[in-house]
Amino acid sequence: MSQLDPQQRLAARQAILSHPDAQDCTVYRPDDNDPDAEERDLGDAKILFTGSFQPPQEWDARQRDEYCGDSAPELFMTAAIECEAKPSSAAYFSAEIGDYVATMPGLGEVVMFYVHDCVDADNGRSYVLIRDDESLD
């Protein structure tokens, strides 16, 4: 695997942070040792939704079913997530598989997502998220 180009990575990060369609979000990490514990608030980030997840053409029905598990395929979204803290600071983080992302698309509504998968590339990390369709009321 090739090393990520730091200049390309920095440019991709800035593009997400300054994108007019990027939304504010907060990333939370569950405690692996205590599933009943409160998730840890990692901090604020920007999220840019890039569309509905489309499984690779070469996947057969079994592979698609295994990837989606018990979740409906229409709940899967792709996105880019960038921490607002500077990469060299103690507050900096990268979202990981298993984290939760809280967004507020408008009017005080909170929409939760679960980080299902991610892939690193020179233009940043691409995430596959599952929308939590349960109401927070």
JSON list of C-alpha atoms in Angstrom, two decimals:
[
{"chain": "A", "resi": 1, "resn": "MET", "atom": "CA", "xyz": [0.00, 0.00, 0.00]},
{"chain": "A", "resi": 2, "resn": "SER", "atom": "CA", "xyz": [1.34, 3.41, -0.90]},
{"chain": "A", "resi": 3, "resn": "GLN", "atom": "CA", "xyz": [1.88, 6.18, 1.61]},
{"chain": "A", "resi": 4, "resn": "LEU", "atom": "CA", "xyz": [-0.71, 8.93, 1.55]},
{"chain": "A", "resi": 5, "resn": "ASP", "atom": "CA", "xyz": [0.65, 12.13, 0.04]},
{"chain": "A", "resi": 6, "resn": "PRO", "atom": "CA", "xyz": [0.64, 14.63, 2.96]},
{"chain": "A", "resi": 7, "resn": "GLN", "atom": "CA", "xyz": [0.04, 17.65, 0.69]},
{"chain": "A", "resi": 8, "resn": "GLN", "atom": "CA", "xyz": [-2.90, 15.98, -1.09]},
{"chain": "A", "resi": 9, "resn": "ARG", "atom": "CA", "xyz": [-4.29, 14.84, 2.25]},
{"chain": "A", "resi": 10, "resn": "LEU", "atom": "CA", "xyz": [-4.06, 18.37, 3.69]},
{"chain": "A", "resi": 11, "resn": "ALA", "atom": "CA", "xyz": [-5.75, 19.84, 0.60]},
{"chain": "A", "resi": 12, "resn": "ALA", "atom": "CA", "xyz": [-8.54, 17.25, 0.84]},
{"chain": "A", "resi": 13, "resn": "ARG", "atom": "CA", "xyz": [-8.98, 18.05, 4.54]},
{"chain": "A", "resi": 14, "resn": "GLN", "atom": "CA", "xyz": [-9.28, 21.79, 3.85]},
{"chain": "A", "resi": 15, "resn": "ALA", "atom": "CA", "xyz": [-11.73, 21.13, 1.01]},
{"chain": "A", "resi": 16, "resn": "ILE", "atom": "CA", "xyz": [-14.08, 19.26, 3.38]},
{"chain": "A", "resi": 17, "resn": "LEU", "atom": "CA", "xyz": [-13.76, 21.79, 6.22]},
{"chain": "A", "resi": 18, "resn": "SER", "atom": "CA", "xyz": [-14.54, 24.72, 3.90]},
{"chain": "A", "resi": 19, "resn": "HIS", "atom": "CA", "xyz": [-17.13, 23.02, 1.65]},
{"chain": "A", "resi": 20, "resn": "PRO", "atom": "CA", "xyz": [-20.42, 24.99, 1.62]},
{"chain": "A", "resi": 21, "resn": "ASP", "atom": "CA", "xyz": [-22.48, 21.77, 1.96]},
{"chain": "A", "resi": 22, "resn": "ALA", "atom": "CA", "xyz": [-20.47, 20.38, 4.91]},
{"chain": "A", "resi": 23, "resn": "GLN", "atom": "CA", "xyz": [-22.54, 20.12, 8.11]},
{"chain": "A", "resi": 24, "resn": "ASP", "atom": "CA", "xyz": [-21.42, 20.43, 11.71]},
{"chain": "A", "resi": 25, "resn": "CYS", "atom": "CA", "xyz": [-21.34, 17.13, 13.58]},
{"chain": "A", "resi": 26, "resn": "THR", "atom": "CA", "xyz": [-20.03, 15.58, 16.77]},
{"chain": "A", "resi": 27, "resn": "VAL", "atom": "CA", "xyz": [-18.29, 12.20, 16.88]},
{"chain": "A", "resi": 28, "resn": "TYR", "atom": "CA", "xyz": [-18.72, 9.77, 19.78]},
{"chain": "A", "resi": 29, "resn": "ARG", "atom": "CA", "xyz": [-16.78, 6.60, 20.57]},
{"chain": "A", "resi": 30, "resn": "PRO", "atom": "CA", "xyz": [-18.29, 3.74, 22.57]},
{"chain": "A", "resi": 31, "resn": "ASP", "atom": "CA", "xyz": [-16.30, 2.14, 25.39]},
{"chain": "A", "resi": 32, "resn": "ASP", "atom": "CA", "xyz": [-15.13, -1.25, 24.09]},
{"chain": "A", "resi": 33, "resn": "ASN", "atom": "CA", "xyz": [-14.73, -2.51, 27.67]},
{"chain": "A", "resi": 34, "resn": "ASP", "atom": "CA", "xyz": [-18.13, -1.39, 28.94]},
{"chain": "A", "resi": 35, "resn": "PRO", "atom": "CA", "xyz": [-21.02, -1.48, 26.47]},
{"chain": "A", "resi": 36, "resn": "ASP", "atom": "CA", "xyz": [-23.30, 0.20, 29.05]},
{"chain": "A", "resi": 37, "resn": "ALA", "atom": "CA", "xyz": [-20.95, 3.17, 29.56]},
{"chain": "A", "resi": 38, "resn": "GLU", "atom": "CA", "xyz": [-21.67, 6.56, 28.05]},
{"chain": "A", "resi": 39, "resn": "GLU", "atom": "CA", "xyz": [-19.95, 7.13, 24.70]},
{"chain": "A", "resi": 40, "resn": "ARG", "atom": "CA", "xyz": [-16.92, 9.43, 24.82]},
{"chain": "A", "resi": 41, "resn": "ASP", "atom": "CA", "xyz": [-17.39, 12.77, 23.03]},
{"chain": "A", "resi": 42, "resn": "LEU", "atom": "CA", "xyz": [-14.37, 12.97, 20.70]},
{"chain": "A", "resi": 43, "resn": "GLY", "atom": "CA", "xyz": [-15.21, 16.45, 19.48]},
{"chain": "A", "resi": 44, "resn": "ASP", "atom": "CA", "xyz": [-16.57, 18.53, 16.65]},
{"chain": "A", "resi": 45, "resn": "ALA", "atom": "CA", "xyz": [-16.10, 17.79, 13.00]},
{"chain": "A", "resi": 46, "resn": "LYS", "atom": "CA", "xyz": [-17.49, 18.59, 9.57]},
{"chain": "A", "resi": 47, "resn": "ILE", "atom": "CA", "xyz": [-19.34, 15.96, 7.58]},
{"chain": "A", "resi": 48, "resn": "LEU", "atom": "CA", "xyz": [-19.93, 16.09, 3.83]},
{"chain": "A", "resi": 49, "resn": "PHE", "atom": "CA", "xyz": [-22.45, 13.55, 2.61]},
{"chain": "A", "resi": 50, "resn": "THR", "atom": "CA", "xyz": [-21.46, 12.22, -0.80]},
{"chain": "A", "resi": 51, "resn": "GLY", "atom": "CA", "xyz": [-24.46, 10.00, -1.60]},
{"chain": "A", "resi": 52, "resn": "SER", "atom": "CA", "xyz": [-26.12, 6.68, -1.03]},
{"chain": "A", "resi": 53, "resn": "PHE", "atom": "CA", "xyz": [-23.80, 3.71, -0.65]},
{"chain": "A", "resi": 54, "resn": "GLN", "atom": "CA", "xyz": [-23.58, 1.70, -3.86]},
{"chain": "A", "resi": 55, "resn": "PRO", "atom": "CA", "xyz": [-22.08, -1.77, -3.44]},
{"chain": "A", "resi": 56, "resn": "PRO", "atom": "CA", "xyz": [-19.37, -2.67, -5.95]},
{"chain": "A", "resi": 57, "resn": "GLN", "atom": "CA", "xyz": [-20.74, -4.15, -9.19]},
{"chain": "A", "resi": 58, "resn": "GLU", "atom": "CA", "xyz": [-18.80, -7.37, -8.65]},
{"chain": "A", "resi": 59, "resn": "TRP", "atom": "CA", "xyz": [-20.56, -8.14, -5.34]},
{"chain": "A", "resi": 60, "resn": "ASP", "atom": "CA", "xyz": [-23.15, -10.89, -5.51]},
{"chain": "A", "resi": 61, "resn": "ALA", "atom": "CA", "xyz": [-26.38, -10.92, -3.45]},
{"chain": "A", "resi": 62, "resn": "ARG", "atom": "CA", "xyz": [-24.72, -12.83, -0.59]},
{"chain": "A", "resi": 63, "resn": "GLN", "atom": "CA", "xyz": [-21.89, -10.27, -0.30]},
{"chain": "A", "resi": 64, "resn": "ARG", "atom": "CA", "xyz": [-24.38, -7.38, -0.31]},
{"chain": "A", "resi": 65, "resn": "ASP", "atom": "CA", "xyz": [-26.49, -9.11, 2.36]},
{"chain": "A", "resi": 66, "resn": "GLU", "atom": "CA", "xyz": [-23.42, -9.79, 4.52]},
{"chain": "A", "resi": 67, "resn": "TYR", "atom": "CA", "xyz": [-22.26, -6.18, 4.23]},
{"chain": "A", "resi": 68, "resn": "CYS", "atom": "CA", "xyz": [-25.66, -4.74, 5.17]},
{"chain": "A", "resi": 69, "resn": "GLY", "atom": "CA", "xyz": [-26.44, -7.29, 7.89]},
{"chain": "A", "resi": 70, "resn": "ASP", "atom": "CA", "xyz": [-29.78, -6.51, 9.54]},
{"chain": "A", "resi": 71, "resn": "SER", "atom": "CA", "xyz": [-29.82, -2.89, 8.29]},
{"chain": "A", "resi": 72, "resn": "ALA", "atom": "CA", "xyz": [-31.87, -1.78, 5.30]},
{"chain": "A", "resi": 73, "resn": "PRO", "atom": "CA", "xyz": [-29.61, -0.92, 2.32]},
{"chain": "A", "resi": 74, "resn": "GLU", "atom": "CA", "xyz": [-31.31, 2.47, 1.91]},
{"chain": "A", "resi": 75, "resn": "LEU", "atom": "CA", "xyz": [-29.97, 3.56, 5.34]},
{"chain": "A", "resi": 76, "resn": "PHE", "atom": "CA", "xyz": [-26.35, 3.38, 4.07]},
{"chain": "A", "resi": 77, "resn": "MET", "atom": "CA", "xyz": [-24.70, 6.69, 3.13]},
{"chain": "A", "resi": 78, "resn": "THR", "atom": "CA", "xyz": [-21.21, 7.70, 2.06]},
{"chain": "A", "resi": 79, "resn": "ALA", "atom": "CA", "xyz": [-19.51, 10.73, 3.57]},
{"chain": "A", "resi": 80, "resn": "ALA", "atom": "CA", "xyz": [-16.26, 12.48, 4.35]},
{"chain": "A", "resi": 81, "resn": "ILE", "atom": "CA", "xyz": [-15.64, 13.48, 7.98]},
{"chain": "A", "resi": 82, "resn": "GLU", "atom": "CA", "xyz": [-12.90, 15.87, 9.11]},
{"chain": "A", "resi": 83, "resn": "CYS", "atom": "CA", "xyz": [-12.10, 16.85, 12.68]},
{"chain": "A", "resi": 84, "resn": "GLU", "atom": "CA", "xyz": [-12.12, 20.62, 13.19]},
{"chain": "A", "resi": 85, "resn": "ALA", "atom": "CA", "xyz": [-9.08, 20.51, 15.52]},
{"chain": "A", "resi": 86, "resn": "LYS", "atom": "CA", "xyz": [-5.61, 20.93, 14.02]},
{"chain": "A", "resi": 87, "resn": "PRO", "atom": "CA", "xyz": [-3.97, 17.58, 13.12]},
{"chain": "A", "resi": 88, "resn": "SER", "atom": "CA", "xyz": [-1.01, 18.25, 15.45]},
{"chain": "A", "resi": 89, "resn": "SER", "atom": "CA", "xyz": [-3.21, 19.08, 18.47]},
{"chain": "A", "resi": 90, "resn": "ALA", "atom": "CA", "xyz": [-4.22, 16.80, 21.34]},
{"chain": "A", "resi": 91, "resn": "ALA", "atom": "CA", "xyz": [-7.90, 17.36, 20.41]},
{"chain": "A", "resi": 92, "resn": "TYR", "atom": "CA", "xyz": [-7.47, 15.94, 16.89]},
{"chain": "A", "resi": 93, "resn": "PHE", "atom": "CA", "xyz": [-9.13, 12.62, 16.06]},
{"chain": "A", "resi": 94, "resn": "SER", "atom": "CA", "xyz": [-10.16, 10.52, 13.10]},
{"chain": "A", "resi": 95, "resn": "ALA", "atom": "CA", "xyz": [-13.53, 8.79, 13.10]},
{"chain": "A", "resi": 96, "resn": "GLU", "atom": "CA", "xyz": [-13.19, 5.01, 13.17]},
{"chain": "A", "resi": 97, "resn": "ILE", "atom": "CA", "xyz": [-15.44, 2.03, 12.48]},
{"chain": "A", "resi": 98, "resn": "GLY", "atom": "CA", "xyz": [-17.83, 1.68, 15.41]},
{"chain": "A", "resi": 99, "resn": "ASP", "atom": "CA", "xyz": [-18.04, 5.41, 16.20]},
{"chain": "A", "resi": 100, "resn": "TYR", "atom": "CA", "xyz": [-21.28, 7.38, 16.19]},
{"chain": "A", "resi": 101, "resn": "VAL", "atom": "CA", "xyz": [-21.83, 10.67, 14.39]},
{"chain": "A", "resi": 102, "resn": "ALA", "atom": "CA", "xyz": [-24.52, 13.16, 15.47]},
{"chain": "A", "resi": 103, "resn": "THR", "atom": "CA", "xyz": [-25.60, 15.70, 12.86]},
{"chain": "A", "resi": 104, "resn": "MET", "atom": "CA", "xyz": [-28.09, 18.54, 13.07]},
{"chain": "A", "resi": 105, "resn": "PRO", "atom": "CA", "xyz": [-29.35, 19.09, 9.51]},
{"chain": "A", "resi": 106, "resn": "GLY", "atom": "CA", "xyz": [-31.76, 21.81, 10.64]},
{"chain": "A", "resi": 107, "resn": "LEU", "atom": "CA", "xyz": [-34.53, 22.95, 12.96]},
{"chain": "A", "resi": 108, "resn": "GLY", "atom": "CA", "xyz": [-32.88, 21.32, 15.98]},
{"chain": "A", "resi": 109, "resn": "GLU", "atom": "CA", "xyz": [-33.36, 17.79, 14.62]},
{"chain": "A", "resi": 110, "resn": "VAL", "atom": "CA", "xyz": [-30.53, 15.41, 15.57]},
{"chain": "A", "resi": 111, "resn": "VAL", "atom": "CA", "xyz": [-29.76, 12.60, 13.13]},
{"chain": "A", "resi": 112, "resn": "MET", "atom": "CA", "xyz": [-27.44, 9.81, 14.29]},
{"chain": "A", "resi": 113, "resn": "PHE", "atom": "CA", "xyz": [-25.20, 7.66, 12.12]},
{"chain": "A", "resi": 114, "resn": "TYR", "atom": "CA", "xyz": [-23.05, 4.62, 12.88]},
{"chain": "A", "resi": 115, "resn": "VAL", "atom": "CA", "xyz": [-19.63, 4.36, 11.17]},
{"chain": "A", "resi": 116, "resn": "HIS", "atom": "CA", "xyz": [-19.84, 1.00, 9.39]},
{"chain": "A", "resi": 117, "resn": "ASP", "atom": "CA", "xyz": [-16.75, 1.12, 7.15]},
{"chain": "A", "resi": 118, "resn": "CYS", "atom": "CA", "xyz": [-13.99, 3.42, 5.92]},
{"chain": "A", "resi": 119, "resn": "VAL", "atom": "CA", "xyz": [-11.33, 3.54, 3.21]},
{"chain": "A", "resi": 120, "resn": "ASP", "atom": "CA", "xyz": [-8.21, 5.74, 3.14]},
{"chain": "A", "resi": 121, "resn": "ALA", "atom": "CA", "xyz": [-7.15, 7.50, -0.06]},
{"chain": "A", "resi": 122, "resn": "ASP", "atom": "CA", "xyz": [-5.00, 10.50, -0.96]},
{"chain": "A", "resi": 123, "resn": "ASN", "atom": "CA", "xyz": [-8.15, 12.62, -1.14]},
{"chain": "A", "resi": 124, "resn": "GLY", "atom": "CA", "xyz": [-9.07, 11.68, 2.43]},
{"chain": "A", "resi": 125, "resn": "ARG", "atom": "CA", "xyz": [-10.92, 8.98, 4.25]},
{"chain": "A", "resi": 126, "resn": "SER", "atom": "CA", "xyz": [-14.25, 7.93, 2.81]},
{"chain": "A", "resi": 127, "resn": "TYR", "atom": "CA", "xyz": [-16.84, 6.58, 5.23]},
{"chain": "A", "resi": 128, "resn": "VAL", "atom": "CA", "xyz": [-19.86, 4.32, 4.90]},
{"chain": "A", "resi": 129, "resn": "LEU", "atom": "CA", "xyz": [-22.41, 5.30, 7.53]},
{"chain": "A", "resi": 130, "resn": "ILE", "atom": "CA", "xyz": [-25.68, 3.72, 8.60]},
{"chain": "A", "resi": 131, "resn": "ARG", "atom": "CA", "xyz": [-28.43, 6.17, 9.49]},
{"chain": "A", "resi": 132, "resn": "ASP", "atom": "CA", "xyz": [-30.08, 5.40, 12.82]},
{"chain": "A", "resi": 133, "resn": "ASP", "atom": "CA", "xyz": [-33.74, 5.54, 11.88]},
{"chain": "A", "resi": 134, "resn": "GLU", "atom": "CA", "xyz": [-34.98, 5.43, 15.49]},
{"chain": "A", "resi": 135, "resn": "SER", "atom": "CA", "xyz": [-36.39, 8.67, 16.86]},
{"chain": "A", "resi": 136, "resn": "LEU", "atom": "CA", "xyz": [-34.49, 10.32, 19.71]},
{"chain": "A", "resi": 137, "resn": "ASP", "atom": "CA", "xyz": [-37.74, 11.54, 21.32]}
]
